[in-house]
Amino acid sequence: MTGKRGKQQNRGRGGKSNSKGRGRGRGESSQSRSQYERRQEKQPYIQNEPLAEAEAEPVINDEYEQWKTTIPVLYDWFANHNLVWPSLSCRWGPVVQQATYKNKQRLYLCEQANKFFSITRYYLSTKNLKWQTDGTVPNTLVVATVEVVKPRVAAAQHISKFSVDARSPYVKKHKTILHPGEVNRIRELPQCTKILATHTDIPEVLIWDVEAQPNRQGVPGATPSRPNLILTGHQDVAEYALGMCLNDPFVLSGGKDKLVVLWSIADHVSTAASNGSTTRSSGSDNMAAADGEGSSQPQSVGPRGIFQGHEDAVEDVCFHPTSGQEFCSVGDDSCLILWDARCAFTPCVKVEKAHDADIHCVDWNPHDENLILTGSADHSVCMFDRRNLISSGVGSPVHKFEGHSAAVLCVQWSPNRTSAFGSGAEDKSLNIWDYEKVGQKIEDDSPEGLFFRHCGHRDKVVDFHWNPSDPWTIASVSDEVSLIGGGGTVQIWRIIDLLTRPEDEVLAELDGVKSHILGGC
């Protein structure tokens, strides 16, 4: 079992892997030991006896073929897109064109070709930015265009007819940005979704204006593109914890230095003014693009606040749904911490032992400011009410959702239903939950609250994102480097509306077509 981030050296098809990821030993080179060894030191309770590749592959294939038979029944639409190189993150962008039967929409991905590309040295300052590479194929930040088929348009008999090794005709590459190092996390600025933040294996956060960035060819030896802004403030590598504020141009990050760092993208205006620039802009509206092959240097912006309270690496961060001053974080110390930038640089509330292991992910309900989700290496998802977070000195969740058989890597609330959320895990599944169903009578052995399980991935689900412009549509990515052939997969899918609509409405519709169905039997 590899860790969340599933970052490997030698990711090429059929190549051996030397993993980097969760549970990293502090003070050691991330390439010196396997991720399995580092995680077992911290989490010895995790069963990690993988089948030999020759034995595991038939099992995976059997499960996968069984799942494919359910596509016409459980999905309104489905698209499978094979990736030559894995993507560790995916995010929806803006709708760029609307039509009768489908809309064109941006989707942000990455290509982790790190077998052939690495940063050996970097220098970061407002005056000098140099990337020295090993002269081979670069990692990339990909701007894709997806044709999102509208509900009840796709034919059920066709959506399951795809090749797992083929690229989907619905997904087209629009632009390629050569990224300096692996892209571990992508986040878009909600107020301007052409602005992206990325984490890689350095302390800095990189900001990109993807519309202004030139389209590049990922040829061997190409110089990486230059980010539009660089956010400084971390003292050690910041790989995964990255969040964007819904209302203000604020960026939040966490890292191995145990710090949570807050920036405002708008601060680059004052930085430019202090350097004598005549450029004036507001927030993200006018960041000059830095040509990856030119001599221009991106600006460097310092933090508005650095927050200390974690005792181990910070793994994820999230803003309050309506405030840029309130946020939360989780980490390898098994703590959930709530912060308020208006009060102090120390925790407002620290929930000790929120889980029984490292906490990998967190999300704050955009519909109900009191509900917070956390996902952990203990295989569970916890839902906390911030009005009652602690009991007897330890975390006291409202409910603990237990339906995964491996570490939970990502969680996100649904934008369409207050009580629904998704969770992706190393067990290859992406579960959709509804906490309002907790306590209801269960006819089978399904976990409480679980109402849909997406089993289309053949390896760990490293990231997913609900489509904010198309209800119940999700993009999810898996890192399949451990399988024969390697690579990765992005899947775009929509749950059939018979499962998501109110029960009385669905029954009424089925009753209206009952005679037609019975007549055809």
Coordinates of C-alpha atoms in Angstrom, one line a residue, residues 112-434:
Q112 CA 3.8 13.4 -13.4
A113 CA 6.7 12.5 -15.7
N114 CA 9.1 12.7 -12.8
K115 CA 11.0 9.5 -13.9
F116 CA 12.6 11.8 -16.4
F117 CA 12.6 15.2 -14.8
S118 CA 13.7 16.6 -11.5
I119 CA 14.7 19.9 -9.9
T120 CA 18.3 19.5 -8.7
R121 CA 18.7 23.1 -7.5
Y122 CA 16.4 26.2 -7.2
Y123 CA 17.0 29.8 -6.3
L124 CA 13.9 31.8 -5.3
S125 CA 13.9 35.6 -4.9
T126 CA 12.3 38.6 -6.6
K127 CA 15.5 39.2 -8.5
N128 CA 16.7 35.8 -9.5
L129 CA 14.8 32.6 -10.3
K130 CA 16.6 29.8 -12.0
W131 CA 15.5 26.2 -12.5
Q132 CA 18.2 23.7 -13.3
T133 CA 16.9 20.5 -14.8
D134 CA 18.4 17.2 -15.9
G135 CA 17.6 17.8 -19.5
T136 CA 14.8 15.3 -20.0
V137 CA 10.9 15.3 -20.2
P138 CA 9.2 17.8 -17.9
N139 CA 6.3 17.5 -15.5
T140 CA 3.3 19.5 -16.8
L141 CA 0.3 21.5 -15.6
V142 CA -2.5 20.7 -18.1
V143 CA -5.4 22.8 -19.0
A144 CA -7.9 20.5 -20.7
T145 CA -11.3 21.1 -22.2
V146 CA -14.1 18.6 -21.4
E147 CA -17.3 18.1 -23.3
V148 CA -19.7 17.6 -20.4
V149 CA -22.8 15.8 -21.7
K150 CA -26.0 17.1 -20.2
P151 CA -28.3 14.9 -18.0
R152 CA -30.4 12.3 -19.7
V153 CA -28.6 12.7 -23.0
A154 CA -26.1 9.9 -23.1
A155 CA -27.3 6.5 -24.3
A156 CA -27.1 3.8 -21.5
Q157 CA -25.9 1.1 -23.9
H158 CA -22.9 3.2 -25.0
I159 CA -21.5 4.7 -21.8
S160 CA -19.9 1.5 -20.7
K161 CA -18.2 0.8 -24.1
F162 CA -14.8 2.2 -23.6
S163 CA -11.2 1.0 -23.5
V164 CA -9.3 1.4 -20.3
D165 CA -6.1 2.1 -22.2
A166 CA -7.7 4.8 -24.5
R167 CA -8.1 8.5 -24.3
S168 CA -11.7 9.7 -24.1
P169 CA -13.0 11.8 -27.1
Y170 CA -14.7 14.0 -24.5
V171 CA -11.3 15.2 -23.1
K172 CA -9.0 17.4 -25.2
K173 CA -5.7 19.0 -24.1
H174 CA -6.0 22.8 -24.5
K175 CA -2.8 24.1 -23.0
T176 CA 0.4 22.7 -21.4
I177 CA 2.4 24.6 -18.8
L178 CA 5.8 23.1 -18.0
H179 CA 5.8 22.8 -14.2
P180 CA 9.1 23.0 -12.2
G181 CA 8.8 19.8 -10.3
E182 CA 5.9 17.4 -9.6
V183 CA 2.4 18.9 -9.2
N184 CA 1.2 17.5 -5.9
R185 CA -1.9 19.7 -5.5
I186 CA -3.9 22.1 -7.7
R187 CA -6.3 24.7 -6.3
E188 CA -8.2 27.3 -8.3
L189 CA -9.1 30.8 -7.0
P190 CA -13.0 30.8 -6.8
Q191 CA -13.2 34.5 -7.7
C192 CA -11.2 34.0 -10.8
T193 CA -10.8 30.4 -11.8
K194 CA -8.1 31.0 -14.4
I195 CA -5.7 31.7 -11.4
L196 CA -4.3 28.4 -10.0
A197 CA -2.0 27.7 -7.0
T198 CA 0.2 24.6 -7.1
H199 CA 2.3 22.7 -4.5
T200 CA 5.5 20.9 -5.5
D201 CA 8.5 19.6 -3.5
I202 CA 9.7 23.0 -2.4
P203 CA 8.7 25.4 0.4
E204 CA 7.1 28.0 -2.0
V205 CA 3.6 28.0 -3.4
L206 CA 3.4 28.8 -7.1
I207 CA 0.6 31.0 -8.6
W208 CA -0.3 30.7 -12.3
D209 CA -2.5 32.7 -14.6
V210 CA -3.3 29.9 -17.0
E211 CA -4.8 32.1 -19.7
A212 CA -1.7 34.4 -19.8
Q213 CA 0.8 31.6 -19.6
P214 CA 2.1 30.5 -23.0
N215 CA 1.3 27.0 -24.4
R216 CA 4.5 25.0 -24.2
Q217 CA 5.8 21.8 -25.7
G218 CA 7.1 19.2 -23.2
V219 CA 10.2 18.4 -25.2
P220 CA 13.3 17.0 -23.5
G221 CA 15.5 19.6 -22.0
A222 CA 12.8 22.4 -22.1
T223 CA 13.1 25.1 -19.5
P224 CA 10.2 25.1 -17.1
S225 CA 7.5 27.8 -17.3
R226 CA 7.8 30.6 -14.9
P227 CA 5.0 31.1 -12.4
N228 CA 3.3 34.5 -12.2
L229 CA 3.8 34.8 -8.5
I230 CA 5.7 33.0 -5.8
L231 CA 4.4 32.8 -2.2
T232 CA 7.1 32.6 0.4
G233 CA 7.0 31.9 4.1
H234 CA 7.4 28.2 4.7
Q235 CA 10.7 27.0 6.3
D236 CA 10.5 23.5 4.9
V237 CA 8.9 21.6 2.0
A238 CA 5.1 22.2 1.6
E239 CA 3.7 19.5 -0.6
Y240 CA 0.0 19.0 -0.1
A241 CA -1.9 21.3 2.2
L242 CA -3.4 24.0 0.0
G243 CA -6.6 26.0 0.2
M244 CA -8.3 29.0 -1.5
C245 CA -10.8 31.3 0.1
L246 CA -14.3 31.5 -1.4
N247 CA -14.7 35.2 -0.9
D248 CA -11.2 36.8 -1.0
P249 CA -8.0 36.3 -3.0
F250 CA -6.5 34.5 0.0
V251 CA -4.2 31.4 -0.1
L252 CA -3.6 29.0 2.7
S253 CA -0.8 26.4 3.0
G254 CA 0.7 23.9 5.3
G255 CA 3.9 22.0 5.3
K256 CA 6.5 19.7 6.9
D257 CA 7.6 22.7 9.0
K258 CA 4.4 22.2 11.0
L259 CA 3.2 25.7 10.0
V260 CA 0.1 27.1 8.5
V261 CA 0.8 30.1 6.3
L262 CA -1.7 32.7 5.0
W263 CA -1.2 35.0 2.0
S264 CA -3.3 37.5 -0.1
I265 CA -2.6 37.4 -3.8
A266 CA -3.6 41.0 -3.9
D267 CA -0.4 41.8 -1.9
H268 CA 1.6 41.6 -5.1
V269 CA 0.2 45.0 -6.0
S270 CA 1.9 46.7 -3.0
T271 CA 5.0 44.6 -3.7
A272 CA 5.2 46.0 -7.2
A273 CA 4.6 49.5 -6.0
S274 CA 7.4 49.3 -3.5
N275 CA 9.7 48.1 -6.2
G276 CA 9.0 51.1 -8.3
S277 CA 6.7 49.4 -10.8
T278 CA 4.0 51.5 -12.6
T279 CA 1.7 48.5 -12.9
R280 CA -1.6 48.8 -11.0
S281 CA -4.0 46.0 -10.5
S282 CA -6.6 44.6 -8.1
G283 CA -6.0 41.1 -6.8
S284 CA -5.8 38.6 -9.5
D285 CA -6.9 40.8 -12.4
N286 CA -3.6 41.9 -13.8
M287 CA -0.7 39.5 -13.0
A288 CA 1.8 39.8 -15.9
A289 CA 2.7 36.5 -17.4
A290 CA 6.2 35.3 -17.1
D291 CA 7.4 33.6 -20.3
G292 CA 9.0 30.3 -19.5
E293 CA 11.7 31.0 -22.0
G294 CA 12.1 34.7 -21.3
S295 CA 14.1 36.7 -18.8
S296 CA 11.2 38.2 -16.8
Q297 CA 11.2 37.2 -13.1
P298 CA 8.0 36.5 -11.2
Q299 CA 7.3 38.6 -8.1
S300 CA 7.7 37.1 -4.6
V301 CA 5.0 37.8 -2.0
G302 CA 5.4 37.3 1.7
P303 CA 2.8 36.0 4.1
R304 CA 0.2 37.9 6.1
G305 CA 0.4 35.4 8.9
I306 CA 2.3 32.3 10.1
F307 CA 0.4 30.1 12.5
Q308 CA 2.0 27.6 14.9
G309 CA 0.2 24.8 16.7
H310 CA 0.8 21.5 15.0
E311 CA 3.4 19.0 16.3
D312 CA 3.9 17.2 13.0
A313 CA 3.5 17.9 9.2
V314 CA 0.4 19.7 8.2
E315 CA -1.4 17.6 5.6
D316 CA -4.5 19.7 4.6
V317 CA -6.1 23.1 5.2
C318 CA -9.4 24.7 4.5
F319 CA -11.1 28.1 4.8
H320 CA -14.3 28.8 6.6
P321 CA -17.0 29.0 3.9
T322 CA -17.8 32.7 4.4
S323 CA -14.6 34.1 6.1
G324 CA -11.1 34.6 4.9
Q325 CA -9.9 35.0 8.5
E326 CA -11.1 31.7 9.9
F327 CA -9.7 28.3 8.7
C328 CA -8.8 24.9 9.9
S329 CA -6.0 22.4 9.4
V330 CA -5.1 18.8 10.0
G331 CA -1.9 16.9 10.1
D332 CA 0.2 13.9 11.0
D333 CA -0.2 14.7 14.7
S334 CA -3.8 13.5 14.4
C335 CA -5.1 16.9 15.4
L336 CA -7.8 19.2 13.9
I337 CA -7.1 22.8 14.6
L338 CA -9.3 25.8 14.1
W339 CA -7.7 29.2 13.6
D340 CA -8.8 32.9 13.6
A341 CA -6.3 35.3 12.0
R342 CA -8.0 38.2 13.8
C343 CA -7.2 36.9 17.2
A344 CA -3.7 35.3 17.3
F345 CA -1.2 33.2 15.5
T346 CA -2.0 30.3 17.9
P347 CA -4.9 27.8 17.8
C348 CA -8.4 29.0 18.7
V349 CA -9.4 25.3 19.3
K350 CA -7.2 22.3 19.1
V351 CA -8.9 18.9 18.8
E352 CA -6.4 16.3 20.1
K353 CA -6.7 12.8 18.8
A354 CA -9.4 13.6 16.2
H355 CA -8.5 10.3 14.6
D356 CA -6.4 7.3 15.6
A357 CA -3.8 8.0 13.0
D358 CA -2.5 10.7 10.6
I359 CA -5.2 12.9 9.2
H360 CA -4.9 13.4 5.5
C361 CA -7.7 15.7 4.5
V362 CA -10.3 18.2 5.7
D363 CA -13.3 20.1 4.3
W364 CA -15.7 22.7 5.7
N365 CA -19.4 22.4 4.7
P366 CA -20.2 25.4 2.4
H367 CA -23.9 25.1 3.3
D368 CA -23.5 24.7 7.1
E369 CA -20.6 26.5 8.8
N370 CA -20.7 24.2 11.8
L371 CA -19.9 21.0 10.0
I372 CA -16.3 19.9 9.2
L373 CA -15.1 16.6 7.6
T374 CA -11.8 14.9 8.2
G375 CA -10.3 11.8 6.6
S376 CA -7.6 9.6 8.0
A377 CA -5.2 6.8 7.6
D378 CA -7.4 4.9 10.1
H379 CA -9.7 4.3 7.2
S380 CA -12.5 6.5 8.5
V381 CA -14.2 9.9 7.8
C382 CA -15.3 11.9 10.9
M383 CA -17.9 14.7 10.8
F384 CA -17.4 17.3 13.5
D385 CA -19.7 20.0 14.8
R386 CA -17.5 23.0 15.7
R387 CA -19.9 23.9 18.5
N388 CA -19.0 20.6 20.3
L389 CA -15.6 19.4 19.1
I390 CA -14.1 17.9 22.2
S391 CA -15.3 15.4 24.9
S392 CA -13.0 14.4 27.8
G393 CA -10.1 16.1 26.1
V394 CA -10.2 14.2 22.8
G395 CA -12.1 14.7 19.5
S396 CA -15.8 14.0 19.7
P397 CA -17.2 13.6 16.1
V398 CA -20.9 13.8 15.4
H399 CA -20.5 10.6 13.4
K400 CA -17.7 8.4 12.2
F401 CA -18.2 7.0 8.7
E402 CA -16.6 3.6 8.3
G403 CA -16.8 2.2 4.8
H404 CA -13.3 2.3 3.5
S405 CA -10.8 -0.5 3.9
A406 CA -7.7 1.6 3.5
A407 CA -6.4 5.2 4.2
V408 CA -8.8 8.0 3.2
L409 CA -7.0 10.5 1.0
C410 CA -9.5 13.2 0.1
V411 CA -12.9 14.4 1.2
Q412 CA -15.2 17.1 -0.2
W413 CA -18.8 18.3 0.6
S414 CA -21.2 18.2 -2.3
P415 CA -22.2 21.6 -3.7
N416 CA -25.6 20.2 -4.5
R417 CA -26.9 18.8 -1.2
T418 CA -26.1 20.0 2.3
S419 CA -25.8 16.6 3.8
A420 CA -23.9 14.8 1.0
F421 CA -20.1 14.4 0.6
G422 CA -17.5 12.2 -1.1
S423 CA -14.4 10.4 0.2
G424 CA -11.6 8.8 -1.9
A425 CA -9.2 6.3 -0.5
E426 CA -6.4 3.9 -1.2
D427 CA -8.9 1.0 -1.5
K428 CA -9.7 2.2 -5.1
S429 CA -13.2 3.4 -4.1
L430 CA -14.8 6.8 -4.0
N431 CA -17.8 6.8 -1.6
I432 CA -20.7 9.2 -1.7
W433 CA -22.3 9.6 1.7
D434 CA -25.4 11.4 3.1

